[in-house]
PDB file of C-alpha atoms in Angstrom:
ATOM      1  CA  MET A 190      15.656 -19.477 -21.751  1.00 43.00           C
ATOM      2  CA  ASN A 191      16.030 -18.389 -25.359  1.00 42.00           C
ATOM      3  CA  SER A 192      19.315 -19.898 -26.499  1.00 41.00           C
ATOM      4  CA  SER A 193      19.969 -17.110 -29.012  1.00 39.00           C
ATOM      5  CA  PHE A 194      20.825 -14.791 -26.111  1.00 38.00           C
ATOM      6  CA  PRO A 195      24.246 -15.005 -24.460  1.00 38.00           C
ATOM      7  CA  THR A 196      24.162 -15.032 -20.676  1.00 39.00           C
ATOM      8  CA  GLY A 197      24.171 -11.570 -19.087  1.00 39.00           C
ATOM      9  CA  ALA A 198      23.733  -9.855 -15.755  1.00 37.00           C
ATOM     10  CA  PHE A 199      20.007 -10.552 -15.582  1.00 38.00           C
ATOM     11  CA  GLY A 200      20.319 -14.216 -16.559  1.00 41.00           C
ATOM     12  CA  GLY A 201      19.254 -13.381 -20.098  1.00 42.00           C
ATOM     13  CA  ALA A 202      20.805 -11.572 -23.002  1.00 41.00           C
ATOM     14  CA  SER A 203      24.001  -9.568 -22.771  1.00 41.00           C
ATOM     15  CA  GLY A 204      22.816  -6.133 -21.813  1.00 42.00           C
ATOM     16  CA  PHE A 205      19.332  -7.527 -21.211  1.00 47.00           C
ATOM     17  CA  GLY A 206      19.499  -6.665 -17.545  1.00 50.00           C
ATOM     18  CA  GLY A 207      21.839  -3.743 -18.016  1.00 53.00           C
ATOM     19  CA  PRO A 208      21.062  -0.131 -18.791  1.00 58.00           C
ATOM     20  CA  GLY A 209      19.141   0.241 -22.012  1.00 60.00           C
ATOM     21  CA  GLY A 210      18.277  -3.460 -22.268  1.00 62.00           C
ATOM     22  CA  PRO A 211      14.722  -4.772 -22.623  1.00 62.00           C
ATOM     23  CA  ALA A 212      14.479  -5.652 -18.925  1.00 61.00           C
ATOM     24  CA  ALA A 213      15.516  -2.133 -17.956  1.00 66.00           C
ATOM     25  CA  ALA A 214      12.780  -0.730 -20.191  1.00 67.00           C
ATOM     26  CA  ILE A 215      10.188  -3.042 -18.641  1.00 66.00           C
ATOM     27  CA  PHE A 216      11.254  -2.181 -15.101  1.00 64.00           C
ATOM     28  CA  ASP A 217      11.248   1.544 -15.946  1.00 69.00           C
ATOM     29  CA  ALA A 218       7.709   1.156 -17.282  1.00 66.00           C
ATOM     30  CA  MET A 219       6.662  -0.735 -14.140  1.00 64.00           C
ATOM     31  CA  ASP A 220       8.148   2.016 -11.973  1.00 66.00           C
ATOM     32  CA  GLN A 221       6.298   4.706 -13.946  1.00 67.00           C
ATOM     33  CA  PHE A 222       3.102   2.656 -13.626  1.00 63.00           C
ATOM     34  CA  ARG A 223       3.534   2.375  -9.857  1.00 61.00           C
ATOM     35  CA  LYS A 224       4.263   6.104  -9.519  1.00 62.00           C
ATOM     36  CA  SER A 225       1.157   6.999 -11.525  1.00 60.00           C
ATOM     37  CA  PHE A 226      -0.981   5.517  -8.754  1.00 56.00           C
ATOM     38  CA  GLU A 227       0.973   7.325  -6.034  1.00 53.00           C
ATOM     39  CA  GLN A 228       0.177  10.640  -7.727  1.00 46.00           C
ATOM     40  CA  ARG A 229      -3.564  10.001  -7.978  1.00 45.00           C
ATOM     41  CA  THR A 230      -5.970  12.635  -6.790  1.00 41.00           C
ATOM     42  CA  GLY A 231      -9.450  12.457  -5.363  1.00 44.00           C
ATOM     43  CA  GLY A 232      -8.749  11.373  -1.832  1.00 44.00           C
ATOM     44  CA  PRO A 233      -6.293  11.549   0.989  1.00 43.00           C
ATOM     45  CA  SER A 234      -3.248   9.360   0.557  1.00 44.00           C
ATOM     46  CA  ARG A 235      -1.513  10.308   3.772  1.00 47.00           C
ATOM     47  CA  MET A 236      -2.989  11.186   7.083  1.00 47.00           C
ATOM     48  CA  ALA A 237      -1.792  13.964   9.335  1.00 46.00           C
ATOM     49  CA  ARG A 238      -0.229  13.220  12.714  1.00 46.00           C
ATOM     50  CA  GLY A 239      -3.483  14.276  14.386  1.00 49.00           C
ATOM     51  CA  ASP A 240      -5.282  11.540  12.477  1.00 85.00           C
ATOM     52  CA  VAL A 241      -2.701   8.977  13.595  1.00 90.00           C
ATOM     53  CA  ARG A 242      -3.288  10.177  17.131  1.00 92.00           C
ATOM     54  CA  ALA A 243      -7.064   9.791  16.803  1.00 91.00           C
ATOM     55  CA  ALA A 244      -6.646   6.365  15.213  1.00 92.00           C
ATOM     56  CA  VAL A 245      -4.362   5.155  18.008  1.00 95.00           C
ATOM     57  CA  ILE A 246      -6.752   6.357  20.707  1.00 95.00           C
ATOM     58  CA  THR A 247      -9.732   4.796  18.904  1.00 94.00           C
ATOM     59  CA  LEU A 248      -8.004   1.422  18.584  1.00 95.00           C
ATOM     60  CA  LEU A 249      -6.666   1.379  22.131  1.00 96.00           C
ATOM     61  CA  ALA A 250     -10.190   2.092  23.385  1.00 95.00           C
ATOM     62  CA  GLU A 251     -11.091  -1.344  22.015  1.00 95.00           C
ATOM     63  CA  GLU A 252      -8.114  -3.279  23.400  1.00 95.00           C
ATOM     64  CA  PRO A 253      -4.425  -2.955  24.304  1.00 95.00           C
ATOM     65  CA  MET A 254      -2.118  -3.337  21.311  1.00 95.00           C
ATOM     66  CA  HIS A 255       1.532  -3.075  20.357  1.00 94.00           C
ATOM     67  CA  GLY A 256       2.732  -0.686  17.669  1.00 93.00           C
ATOM     68  CA  TYR A 257       2.706  -3.053  14.705  1.00 93.00           C
ATOM     69  CA  GLN A 258      -0.763  -4.268  15.642  1.00 94.00           C
ATOM     70  CA  ILE A 259      -1.917  -0.664  15.467  1.00 95.00           C
ATOM     71  CA  ILE A 260      -0.301  -0.163  12.051  1.00 94.00           C
ATOM     72  CA  ASN A 261      -1.806  -3.373  10.678  1.00 93.00           C
ATOM     73  CA  GLU A 262      -5.240  -2.700  12.161  1.00 93.00           C
ATOM     74  CA  ILE A 263      -5.369   0.751  10.544  1.00 90.00           C
ATOM     75  CA  ALA A 264      -4.311  -0.754   7.212  1.00 87.00           C
ATOM     76  CA  GLU A 265      -6.983  -3.453   7.491  1.00 89.00           C
ATOM     77  CA  ARG A 266      -9.763  -1.074   8.503  1.00 87.00           C
ATOM     78  CA  SER A 267      -8.903   1.332   5.686  1.00 82.00           C
ATOM     79  CA  GLY A 268      -8.982  -1.483   3.141  1.00 80.00           C
ATOM     80  CA  GLY A 269      -5.235  -1.118   2.609  1.00 79.00           C
ATOM     81  CA  SER A 270      -5.549   2.528   1.561  1.00 79.00           C
ATOM     82  CA  TRP A 271      -3.804   3.885   4.647  1.00 83.00           C
ATOM     83  CA  LYS A 272      -0.927   2.159   6.367  1.00 86.00           C
ATOM     84  CA  PRO A 273       0.869   4.604   8.626  1.00 88.00           C
ATOM     85  CA  SER A 274       4.588   4.140   8.977  1.00 89.00           C
ATOM     86  CA  ALA A 275       6.316   3.122  12.175  1.00 90.00           C
ATOM     87  CA  GLY A 276       7.912   6.584  11.965  1.00 90.00           C
ATOM     88  CA  SER A 277       4.513   8.178  12.525  1.00 90.00           C
ATOM     89  CA  VAL A 278       2.945   5.661  14.918  1.00 93.00           C
ATOM     90  CA  TYR A 279       5.757   5.257  17.458  1.00 93.00           C
ATOM     91  CA  PRO A 280       6.348   8.994  18.004  1.00 93.00           C
ATOM     92  CA  THR A 281       2.582   9.376  18.415  1.00 92.00           C
ATOM     93  CA  LEU A 282       2.595   6.615  21.025  1.00 94.00           C
ATOM     94  CA  GLN A 283       5.427   8.386  22.855  1.00 94.00           C
ATOM     95  CA  LEU A 284       3.539  11.694  22.725  1.00 93.00           C
ATOM     96  CA  LEU A 285       0.380  10.058  24.094  1.00 95.00           C
ATOM     97  CA  ALA A 286       2.426   8.487  26.889  1.00 94.00           C
ATOM     98  CA  ASP A 287       4.010  11.865  27.676  1.00 94.00           C
ATOM     99  CA  GLU A 288       0.490  13.359  27.874  1.00 94.00           C
ATOM    100  CA  GLY A 289      -0.566  10.625  30.297  1.00 95.00           C
ATOM    101  CA  LEU A 290      -3.178   9.200  27.922  1.00 95.00           C
ATOM    102  CA  ILE A 291      -1.564   5.766  27.488  1.00 96.00           C
ATOM    103  CA  THR A 292       0.752   3.455  29.367  1.00 96.00           C
ATOM    104  CA  ALA A 293       3.132   0.836  28.020  1.00 95.00           C
ATOM    105  CA  GLU A 294       3.704  -2.587  29.505  1.00 94.00           C
ATOM    106  CA  GLU A 295       6.420  -4.973  28.349  1.00 92.00           C
ATOM    107  CA  GLN A 296       4.927  -8.308  27.202  1.00 81.00           C
ATOM    108  CA  ASN A 297       6.865 -10.987  25.322  1.00 81.00           C
ATOM    109  CA  GLY A 298       9.589  -8.507  24.420  1.00 86.00           C
ATOM    110  CA  ARG A 299       7.125  -5.962  23.015  1.00 89.00           C
ATOM    111  CA  LYS A 300       5.559  -2.889  24.500  1.00 92.00           C
ATOM    112  CA  THR A 301       1.811  -3.223  24.674  1.00 95.00           C
ATOM    113  CA  TYR A 302      -0.033   0.068  24.957  1.00 96.00           C
ATOM    114  CA  SER A 303      -3.318   0.719  26.746  1.00 96.00           C
ATOM    115  CA  LEU A 304      -5.363   3.776  27.618  1.00 96.00           C
ATOM    116  CA  THR A 305      -5.215   5.397  31.014  1.00 96.00           C
ATOM    117  CA  GLY A 306      -8.326   6.890  32.641  1.00 96.00           C
ATOM    118  CA  ALA A 307      -7.585  10.210  30.924  1.00 95.00           C
ATOM    119  CA  GLY A 308      -7.097   8.364  27.637  1.00 93.00           C
ATOM    120  CA  ARG A 309     -10.482   6.643  28.004  1.00 95.00           C
ATOM    121  CA  GLU A 310     -12.100  10.039  28.610  1.00 94.00           C
ATOM    122  CA  GLU A 311     -10.547  11.375  25.391  1.00 92.00           C
ATOM    123  CA  ALA A 312     -11.679   8.250  23.512  1.00 92.00           C
ATOM    124  CA  GLU A 313     -15.253   8.798  24.758  1.00 93.00           C
ATOM    125  CA  ILE A 314     -15.208  12.395  23.540  1.00 90.00           C
ATOM    126  CA  ALA A 315     -13.950  11.264  20.119  1.00 86.00           C
ATOM    127  CA  ALA A 316     -16.452   8.381  19.913  1.00 86.00           C
ATOM    128  CA  ASP A 317     -19.050  10.668  18.293  1.00 85.00           C
ATOM    129  CA  LYS A 318     -16.705  11.401  15.380  1.00 86.00           C
ATOM    130  CA  PRO A 319     -16.055   9.005  12.494  1.00 85.00           C
ATOM    131  CA  ALA A 320     -12.897   6.937  12.913  1.00 84.00           C
ATOM    132  CA  PRO A 321      -9.985   8.383  10.896  1.00 84.00           C
ATOM    133  CA  TRP A 322      -9.830   5.394   8.519  1.00 81.00           C
ATOM    134  CA  GLU A 323     -13.497   5.890   7.584  1.00 77.00           C
ATOM    135  CA  ALA A 324     -12.390   8.701   5.252  1.00 67.00           C
ATOM    136  CA  PHE A 325     -10.979   5.894   3.134  1.00 60.00           C
ATOM    137  CA  SER A 326     -13.887   3.527   3.643  1.00 53.00           C
ATOM    138  CA  SER A 327     -16.429   6.064   2.387  1.00 47.00           C
ATOM    139  CA  HIS A 328     -15.137   5.577  -1.144  1.00 48.00           C
ATOM    140  CA  ASP A 329     -14.643   2.322  -2.995  1.00 49.00           C
ATOM    141  CA  HIS A 330     -10.891   2.027  -2.608  1.00 48.00           C
ATOM    142  CA  SER A 331     -10.801  -1.677  -3.394  1.00 53.00           C
ATOM    143  CA  ASN A 332     -10.533  -0.761  -7.076  1.00 55.00           C
ATOM    144  CA  LEU A 333      -7.725   1.674  -6.316  1.00 57.00           C
ATOM    145  CA  THR A 334      -5.655  -1.087  -4.745  1.00 64.00           C
ATOM    146  CA  ALA A 335      -6.732  -3.904  -7.084  1.00 72.00           C
ATOM    147  CA  LEU A 336      -5.894  -2.058 -10.317  1.00 74.00           C
ATOM    148  CA  PRO A 337      -2.235  -1.316  -9.525  1.00 75.00           C
ATOM    149  CA  LYS A 338      -1.754  -4.896  -8.315  1.00 75.00           C
ATOM    150  CA  ALA A 339      -3.269  -6.289 -11.496  1.00 80.00           C
ATOM    151  CA  GLY A 340      -1.092  -3.967 -13.572  1.00 81.00           C
ATOM    152  CA  MET A 341       2.060  -4.947 -11.712  1.00 80.00           C
ATOM    153  CA  ASP A 342       1.180  -8.637 -12.094  1.00 83.00           C
ATOM    154  CA  LEU A 343       0.704  -8.067 -15.820  1.00 86.00           C
ATOM    155  CA  ALA A 344       4.008  -6.205 -16.075  1.00 85.00           C
ATOM    156  CA  GLY A 345       5.723  -9.057 -14.227  1.00 86.00           C
ATOM    157  CA  ALA A 346       4.312 -11.571 -16.702  1.00 88.00           C
ATOM    158  CA  ALA A 347       5.483  -9.377 -19.596  1.00 88.00           C
ATOM    159  CA  ALA A 348       8.957  -9.225 -18.077  1.00 87.00           C
ATOM    160  CA  GLN A 349       8.997 -13.022 -17.779  1.00 90.00           C
ATOM    161  CA  VAL A 350       8.058 -13.409 -21.456  1.00 91.00           C
ATOM    162  CA  ALA A 351      10.772 -10.891 -22.386  1.00 90.00           C
ATOM    163  CA  ARG A 352      13.350 -12.821 -20.350  1.00 91.00           C
ATOM    164  CA  THR A 353      12.529 -16.366 -21.385  1.00 93.00           C
ATOM    165  CA  GLY A 354      10.215 -16.286 -24.392  1.00 92.00           C
ATOM    166  CA  THR A 355      11.029 -17.136 -27.963  1.00 95.00           C
ATOM    167  CA  PRO A 356      10.800 -14.330 -30.533  1.00 94.00           C
ATOM    168  CA  GLU A 357       7.373 -15.689 -31.544  1.00 96.00           C
ATOM    169  CA  GLN A 358       6.175 -15.675 -27.918  1.00 94.00           C
ATOM    170  CA  VAL A 359       7.434 -12.124 -27.439  1.00 92.00           C
ATOM    171  CA  HIS A 360       5.593 -11.019 -30.602  1.00 94.00           C
ATOM    172  CA  GLU A 361       2.401 -12.704 -29.386  1.00 95.00           C
ATOM    173  CA  ALA A 362       2.768 -11.062 -25.963  1.00 91.00           C
ATOM    174  CA  VAL A 363       3.144  -7.623 -27.584  1.00 93.00           C
ATOM    175  CA  THR A 364      -0.075  -8.258 -29.518  1.00 95.00           C
ATOM    176  CA  VAL A 365      -1.911  -9.224 -26.303  1.00 93.00           C
ATOM    177  CA  LEU A 366      -0.595  -6.155 -24.453  1.00 91.00           C
ATOM    178  CA  ASP A 367      -1.532  -3.825 -27.326  1.00 91.00           C
ATOM    179  CA  GLU A 368      -5.063  -5.272 -27.287  1.00 92.00           C
ATOM    180  CA  ALA A 369      -5.280  -4.873 -23.495  1.00 88.00           C
ATOM    181  CA  ARG A 370      -4.209  -1.215 -23.778  1.00 86.00           C
ATOM    182  CA  ARG A 371      -6.849  -0.546 -26.450  1.00 86.00           C
ATOM    183  CA  ARG A 372      -9.536  -2.226 -24.339  1.00 86.00           C
ATOM    184  CA  LEU A 373      -8.605  -0.170 -21.263  1.00 83.00           C
ATOM    185  CA  TYR A 374      -8.939   3.060 -23.236  1.00 79.00           C
ATOM    186  CA  ALA A 375     -12.266   1.784 -24.608  1.00 80.00           C
ATOM    187  CA  ILE A 376     -13.499   1.417 -20.992  1.00 80.00           C
ATOM    188  CA  LEU A 377     -12.714   5.087 -20.385  1.00 77.00           C
ATOM    189  CA  ALA A 378     -14.476   6.070 -23.618  1.00 81.00           C
ATOM    190  CA  GLN A 379     -17.760   4.498 -22.465  1.00 78.00           C
ATOM    191  CA  ASP A 380     -20.448   6.777 -21.075  1.00 60.00           C
TER     192      ASP A 380
END
């Protein structure tokens, strides 16, 4: 740690971790960066309840699963672009059970869901349609998830330099970040 800074709330300079300190500015920038990806356009970011329903039926047609398996399987099949919340999956499971399309069996302390005969009939009807997560797969979303991760990793490294670097290291880091920003804009300027 840079010895010219007295100890503060963030383990660095007085005020470093407090409001208005360098760490606060870095974390504000990271939060703005994260939010900029949440606001992106060009594709669905959330699926409607009907899509969760179709996804659940499609997955259960393959094999019985418990709720978190369903959530994780959707996330995996969509390349991480769609991960429905438990708050959308579990009510959908309850609705499907109420409609007589699935049953739940307790196994190892978890409810495992499977299709009933009526549920299998509905799955067969839906089999001709693309799976709900394919809306994400039809575009190259790997870049959409890799870029924010790379940016957050970079911001984390910048925060570490700000917390523990010498003034010379901080100056060098600013130079590197300024160059990275210029190069990113140059990528956008290419035809």
